[in-house]
Coordinates of C-alpha atoms in Angstrom, one line a residue:
M894 CA 117.2 54.8 97.4
K895 CA 115.9 58.2 96.4
T896 CA 113.4 58.5 93.4
L897 CA 112.9 61.6 91.3
K898 CA 110.3 62.1 88.6
L899 CA 111.1 64.2 85.5
D900 CA 107.6 65.1 84.7
L901 CA 107.0 65.6 80.9
A902 CA 103.4 64.3 80.7
E903 CA 103.2 61.0 78.8
K904 CA 107.2 61.1 78.5
S905 CA 107.6 61.4 82.2
Y906 CA 110.2 58.8 83.8
P907 CA 111.8 58.0 87.2
I908 CA 115.3 58.7 88.1
Y909 CA 116.5 56.1 90.8
I910 CA 119.6 57.1 93.0
G911 CA 121.2 55.2 95.5
Q912 CA 123.7 52.6 96.4
G913 CA 123.5 48.7 95.2
L914 CA 120.9 49.5 92.7
L915 CA 122.5 47.3 90.0
S916 CA 121.5 44.3 92.0
K917 CA 117.8 45.4 91.7
S918 CA 116.4 44.0 88.4
E919 CA 112.9 45.3 88.9
L920 CA 114.3 48.7 88.5
I921 CA 115.0 48.0 84.9
T922 CA 112.8 45.3 84.1
K923 CA 109.5 47.1 85.0
H924 CA 110.5 49.6 81.8
I925 CA 111.1 46.9 79.2
T926 CA 108.1 46.0 77.3
S927 CA 109.5 43.1 74.8
K928 CA 112.1 40.3 75.1
Q929 CA 114.7 42.0 72.7
V930 CA 117.4 44.0 74.7
M931 CA 120.7 45.5 73.3
I932 CA 123.1 46.8 76.0
V933 CA 125.5 49.5 74.5
T934 CA 128.7 50.0 76.7
N935 CA 132.4 50.5 76.0
T936 CA 135.6 48.8 76.4
T937 CA 136.3 50.4 79.9
V938 CA 132.9 49.7 81.4
A939 CA 132.1 46.3 79.9
P940 CA 134.7 44.2 81.9
L941 CA 133.4 46.1 85.2
Y942 CA 129.5 46.0 84.9
L943 CA 128.2 44.4 81.8
N944 CA 127.8 40.8 83.1
Q945 CA 126.2 42.2 86.2
V946 CA 123.6 44.0 84.1
K947 CA 123.1 41.0 82.0
G948 CA 122.5 39.0 85.0
L949 CA 119.4 41.1 85.6
L950 CA 118.0 40.2 82.4
S951 CA 117.9 36.4 82.2
D952 CA 114.4 36.4 81.1
Y953 CA 115.2 38.4 78.0
T954 CA 117.1 37.9 74.8
V955 CA 120.0 40.1 75.4
S956 CA 122.9 41.2 73.0
E957 CA 125.4 43.9 73.4
V958 CA 127.5 46.3 71.6
I959 CA 131.0 47.2 73.0
L960 CA 132.4 50.5 71.6
S961 CA 135.8 52.2 71.9
D962 CA 136.0 54.5 74.8
G963 CA 136.6 58.2 74.6
E964 CA 135.1 61.5 73.3
E965 CA 136.9 61.1 69.9
Y966 CA 134.6 58.3 69.1
K967 CA 131.4 60.2 69.8
T968 CA 130.5 60.0 65.9
L969 CA 128.1 59.1 63.4
D970 CA 130.5 56.2 62.3
T971 CA 130.4 54.6 65.9
V972 CA 126.6 55.1 66.1
N973 CA 126.5 53.0 63.0
H974 CA 128.0 50.1 64.7
I975 CA 124.9 50.2 67.0
F976 CA 122.7 50.2 63.9
T977 CA 124.5 47.3 62.3
A978 CA 124.1 45.1 65.4
L979 CA 120.4 46.0 65.7
L980 CA 119.8 45.1 62.0
E981 CA 122.0 42.0 61.8
Q982 CA 120.3 40.5 64.9
R983 CA 116.8 41.7 63.6
F984 CA 115.6 43.8 66.5
D985 CA 112.2 45.1 66.1
R986 CA 110.6 48.4 67.0
S987 CA 109.5 47.1 70.4
C988 CA 113.1 46.4 71.5
T989 CA 114.9 48.4 74.4
L990 CA 118.4 49.7 74.2
I991 CA 120.4 50.1 77.6
A992 CA 123.1 52.6 77.8
L993 CA 125.7 51.3 80.3
G994 CA 128.5 53.9 80.7
G995 CA 129.3 57.5 80.9
G996 CA 128.1 60.4 78.8
V997 CA 129.4 59.4 75.4
V998 CA 127.8 56.0 75.6
G999 CA 124.5 57.7 76.8
D1000 CA 124.3 60.3 74.0
M1001 CA 125.1 57.9 71.4
T1002 CA 122.8 55.3 72.6
G1003 CA 120.0 57.5 72.8
F1004 CA 120.5 59.0 69.4
A1005 CA 120.6 55.4 68.1
A1006 CA 117.3 54.8 70.0
A1007 CA 115.7 58.0 68.6
S1008 CA 116.7 57.0 64.9
Y1009 CA 116.4 53.2 64.9
Q1010 CA 113.0 52.4 63.1
R1011 CA 112.0 56.2 64.0
G1012 CA 112.3 55.5 67.8
V1013 CA 112.6 52.7 70.2
N1014 CA 112.7 52.5 74.0
F1015 CA 116.0 53.2 76.0
I1016 CA 117.0 53.0 79.5
Q1017 CA 120.1 55.0 81.0
I1018 CA 122.4 53.3 83.4
P1019 CA 125.1 56.1 84.0
T1020 CA 128.5 54.9 85.5
T1021 CA 130.5 58.3 85.7
L1022 CA 129.8 61.2 88.0
L1023 CA 129.4 63.5 84.8
S1024 CA 126.7 61.1 83.3
Q1025 CA 124.8 60.8 86.6
V1026 CA 124.6 64.5 87.4
D1027 CA 123.9 65.8 83.9
S1028 CA 124.1 64.0 80.6
S1029 CA 121.8 61.1 81.4
V1030 CA 118.8 63.3 82.5
G1031 CA 116.9 65.5 80.0
G1032 CA 116.8 63.6 76.9
K1033 CA 119.7 65.3 75.0
T1034 CA 121.4 62.8 72.6
G1035 CA 123.8 63.1 69.7
V1036 CA 127.2 63.0 68.3
N1037 CA 130.1 65.2 67.5
H1038 CA 131.3 66.7 64.1
N1039 CA 134.8 67.9 63.4
L1040 CA 133.2 71.4 62.9
G1041 CA 131.1 71.3 66.1
K1042 CA 130.4 69.6 69.3
N1043 CA 126.9 67.9 69.6
M1044 CA 125.7 69.8 66.6
I1045 CA 124.0 66.4 65.3
G1046 CA 121.4 64.8 67.6
A1047 CA 117.9 64.7 68.9
F1048 CA 115.7 65.4 72.0
Y1049 CA 114.7 62.0 73.1
Q1050 CA 113.7 60.9 76.6
P1051 CA 114.6 57.5 78.2
K1052 CA 112.2 55.3 80.1
C1053 CA 114.2 55.6 83.3
V1054 CA 117.5 56.5 84.8
V1055 CA 119.1 54.1 87.2
I1056 CA 122.0 55.8 89.0
D1057 CA 124.1 53.5 91.3
V1058 CA 126.6 55.6 93.1
D1059 CA 128.7 52.4 93.8
T1060 CA 129.9 52.6 90.3
L1061 CA 131.9 55.8 91.3
D1062 CA 134.3 53.2 93.1
T1063 CA 135.7 52.4 89.9
L1064 CA 136.0 55.8 88.3
D1065 CA 139.5 57.2 88.2
D1066 CA 140.4 60.5 89.8
R1067 CA 140.4 62.6 86.8
Q1068 CA 137.1 61.5 85.5
Y1069 CA 135.6 62.1 88.9
S1070 CA 136.8 65.6 89.0
A1071 CA 135.5 66.2 85.6
G1072 CA 132.0 65.1 86.8
M1073 CA 132.4 67.7 89.8
A1074 CA 132.4 70.4 87.0
E1075 CA 128.8 69.7 86.1
V1076 CA 127.9 69.5 89.8
I1077 CA 129.5 72.9 90.4
K1078 CA 127.5 74.3 87.6
Y1079 CA 124.2 73.7 89.4
G1080 CA 125.3 75.8 92.2
L1081 CA 126.7 78.8 89.9
L1082 CA 123.5 78.9 87.7
G1083 CA 120.8 78.9 90.1
N1084 CA 121.1 77.3 93.6
V1085 CA 123.4 79.3 95.7
D1086 CA 122.6 77.2 98.8
F1087 CA 123.8 74.2 97.0
L1088 CA 127.1 76.2 95.8
H1089 CA 127.7 77.1 99.7
Y1090 CA 127.3 73.4 100.5
L1091 CA 129.9 72.3 97.9
Q1092 CA 132.2 75.0 99.2
N1093 CA 132.0 73.9 102.7
N1094 CA 132.1 70.2 102.0
I1095 CA 134.5 69.9 99.1
D1096 CA 137.0 67.8 100.9
D1097 CA 134.6 65.1 102.0
L1098 CA 133.0 65.2 98.5
M1099 CA 136.5 64.7 96.9
A1100 CA 136.9 61.9 99.2
R1101 CA 133.8 60.4 97.7
D1102 CA 131.7 60.2 100.8
K1103 CA 128.8 58.1 99.7
T1104 CA 126.0 59.7 101.9
M1105 CA 127.2 63.1 100.7
M1106 CA 127.4 61.8 97.1
I1107 CA 123.8 60.6 97.0
E1108 CA 122.6 63.8 98.2
V1109 CA 124.9 65.8 95.6
V1110 CA 123.5 63.7 92.7
H1111 CA 120.0 63.8 93.9
Q1112 CA 120.3 67.6 94.2
S1113 CA 121.9 68.0 90.8
C1114 CA 119.3 65.7 89.1
E1115 CA 116.6 67.6 90.8
D1116 CA 117.8 71.1 89.7
K1117 CA 118.3 69.8 86.1
A1118 CA 114.7 68.0 86.1
N1119 CA 113.0 71.2 87.3
I1120 CA 114.4 73.2 84.3
V1121 CA 113.8 70.4 81.8
T1122 CA 110.1 70.1 82.8
K1123 CA 109.8 73.8 82.0
D1124 CA 111.8 73.7 78.8
E1125 CA 112.2 70.3 77.2
F1126 CA 113.5 71.5 73.9
E1127 CA 115.6 74.4 75.0
A1128 CA 113.5 77.2 73.7
G1129 CA 114.3 79.3 76.7
K1130 CA 115.3 78.6 80.3
R1131 CA 117.0 75.2 79.5
A1132 CA 119.9 77.2 77.9
L1133 CA 121.1 78.2 81.5
L1134 CA 122.2 74.6 81.6
N1135 CA 124.9 75.6 79.1
L1136 CA 126.8 77.9 81.6
G1137 CA 130.5 77.6 80.6
H1138 CA 129.5 75.3 77.6
T1139 CA 130.1 77.5 74.5
F1140 CA 133.6 78.2 76.0
G1141 CA 134.2 74.7 76.9
H1142 CA 133.0 73.2 73.6
A1143 CA 135.3 75.5 71.7
I1144 CA 138.2 74.3 73.8
E1145 CA 137.2 70.7 73.1
N1146 CA 136.7 71.3 69.4
T1147 CA 140.0 73.4 68.9
L1148 CA 142.2 71.2 71.0
G1149 CA 140.7 68.2 69.6
Y1150 CA 138.1 65.9 71.2
G1151 CA 139.5 63.9 74.0
V1152 CA 142.6 66.0 75.0
Y1153 CA 140.4 67.8 77.7
L1154 CA 137.7 65.6 79.2
H1155 CA 134.3 67.3 78.8
G1156 CA 134.0 68.4 82.5
E1157 CA 137.6 69.8 82.3
A1158 CA 136.7 71.9 79.2
I1159 CA 133.6 73.1 81.1
S1160 CA 135.5 73.9 84.2
V1161 CA 137.6 76.5 82.2
G1162 CA 134.7 77.4 80.3
M1163 CA 132.7 78.4 83.5
L1164 CA 135.8 80.4 84.7
M1165 CA 135.8 82.4 81.5
A1166 CA 132.1 83.1 81.8
A1167 CA 132.7 84.4 85.4
K1168 CA 135.6 86.6 84.1
L1169 CA 133.4 88.0 81.3
S1170 CA 130.5 88.6 83.9
Q1171 CA 133.1 90.5 86.1
L1172 CA 134.3 92.6 83.2
E1173 CA 130.7 93.3 82.2
G1174 CA 130.2 94.6 85.9
Y1175 CA 128.1 91.9 87.4
L1176 CA 130.6 89.9 89.5
T1177 CA 133.4 91.1 91.9
N1178 CA 137.0 89.9 91.6
E1179 CA 136.2 88.1 94.8
N1180 CA 133.3 86.3 93.2
V1181 CA 135.6 85.3 90.3
D1182 CA 138.2 84.2 93.0
Q1183 CA 135.5 82.0 94.7
V1184 CA 134.6 80.1 91.5
K1185 CA 138.6 79.7 90.6
H1186 CA 138.9 78.2 94.2
L1187 CA 136.0 75.9 94.0
L1188 CA 137.3 74.6 90.7
E1189 CA 141.1 74.3 92.0
N1190 CA 139.7 72.4 95.0
S1191 CA 138.0 69.9 92.9
N1192 CA 141.2 69.1 91.0
L1193 CA 139.9 70.8 87.8
P1194 CA 141.7 73.0 85.3
I1195 CA 141.4 76.8 85.4
S1196 CA 143.5 77.4 82.2
I1197 CA 143.9 76.1 78.8
N1198 CA 147.0 73.8 78.5
G1199 CA 147.7 73.6 74.7
K1200 CA 148.0 75.8 71.7
I1201 CA 144.9 77.4 70.9
S1202 CA 144.8 80.8 68.8
T1203 CA 142.3 83.4 69.6
S1204 CA 141.1 83.6 66.0
N1205 CA 140.5 79.7 66.0
F1206 CA 138.9 79.9 69.2
M1207 CA 136.3 82.5 68.2
K1208 CA 135.6 80.6 64.9
S1209 CA 134.9 77.5 67.0
M1210 CA 132.5 79.5 69.3
A1211 CA 130.6 80.6 66.2
V1212 CA 129.8 77.1 65.4
D1213 CA 127.7 76.3 68.4
K1214 CA 124.0 75.4 69.0
K1215 CA 123.5 78.7 70.9
V1216 CA 124.3 80.8 68.0
I1217 CA 121.0 82.6 66.9
D1218 CA 121.2 84.5 63.6
G1219 CA 124.9 84.8 63.8
N1220 CA 125.0 85.9 67.3
I1221 CA 126.7 84.0 70.0
R1222 CA 124.5 83.6 73.1
L1223 CA 126.4 83.2 76.3
I1224 CA 125.3 82.2 79.9
L1225 CA 126.5 84.8 82.2
L1226 CA 126.3 85.4 86.0
K1227 CA 124.3 88.5 87.5
K1228 CA 125.8 86.9 90.9
L1229 CA 126.9 83.6 92.1
G1230 CA 123.8 81.5 91.8
D1231 CA 122.0 83.5 89.3
A1232 CA 122.7 83.0 85.7
F1233 CA 121.0 84.6 82.7
I1234 CA 121.1 84.2 78.9
C1235 CA 123.1 87.2 77.3
D1236 CA 123.3 88.3 73.8
D1237 CA 124.1 92.0 74.4
Y1238 CA 127.6 91.7 75.9
Q1239 CA 130.4 93.8 74.8
E1240 CA 132.3 92.1 71.9
E1241 CA 135.6 93.7 72.8
L1242 CA 135.2 92.3 76.3
L1243 CA 134.5 88.8 75.1
G1244 CA 137.7 89.2 72.9
K1245 CA 139.7 90.1 75.9
V1246 CA 138.6 87.1 77.9
V1247 CA 139.4 84.8 75.0
A1248 CA 142.8 86.4 74.3
D1249 CA 143.6 85.9 78.0
F1250 CA 142.8 82.2 78.0
C1251 CA 144.3 81.5 74.7
T1252 CA 148.0 80.6 74.2
T1253 CA 148.5 82.4 71.0
K1254 CA 146.9 85.5 69.6
N1255 CA 146.3 84.8 65.8

């Protein structure tokens, strides 16, 4: 087992990474301070791991909420089911919520924990690659709105993150590839050695070599933790983690949540960011091809499959957390492994990239 610490003073917490961790009750129970525990999961994960996790908590009063599975259910209405269960069963402010599932479950459970009685403890047990390398770490929680993705939420840190890579055995190929998009992101934005490792070992990684996956998850979490430690509330450097996300969120919002998996949309978004970086004079055509090939070798999409108009795409981009005073801030690449926050790109070049990727022009 590997252990990382996300250092945020009194809000610091450990990230446990390894195999067989869902059989180690002490990793979870030492972070629970009262008898009341609510496990939040979904219809896909519950049959796989709910009873196993409940078995670790025999000394506690354990309840569960089983939500519908999918990005389209990441809404305030769904979070209200969690609140209703907590209130009906008279959970007090010393209770602990456990998020058992992927990024959607983690984001909603964290938001519920941040809001219920103005804040209760919660623990992340991510079961998808995407949630293991990204959404479970760093304390971003929230829900989507029809007008914008993740526009309603809170920064709220868990007490610990327990990452058992054995859960990847039950992940389908499409979800696994979606997680690889966030892995690739860390190499592109600030860790060129990691990027080269991914390029050189992508076949073994796609075959889910466990030893390699522990290393990849550990490196991804370490890279994210290093950024979050310096900028918990995204006032500056943490925005680099949004590489490809402004484009990707617009894809999700415009096509409809759930048509593309989050990682699939981010894959296309990162390629769009790379293309704009090339048009702005930072990357070479060869660099863009390197990004494209790594995404393709990870079985990720590199184009938008669906009807999106250029105008609707641009409107969606304008409703984003990275918009400041009406200006869309983008994360671009000076070179592979070196991202930067850019708000002085050429509007006509952005329009060209969007038009090239969209299927209709008005």
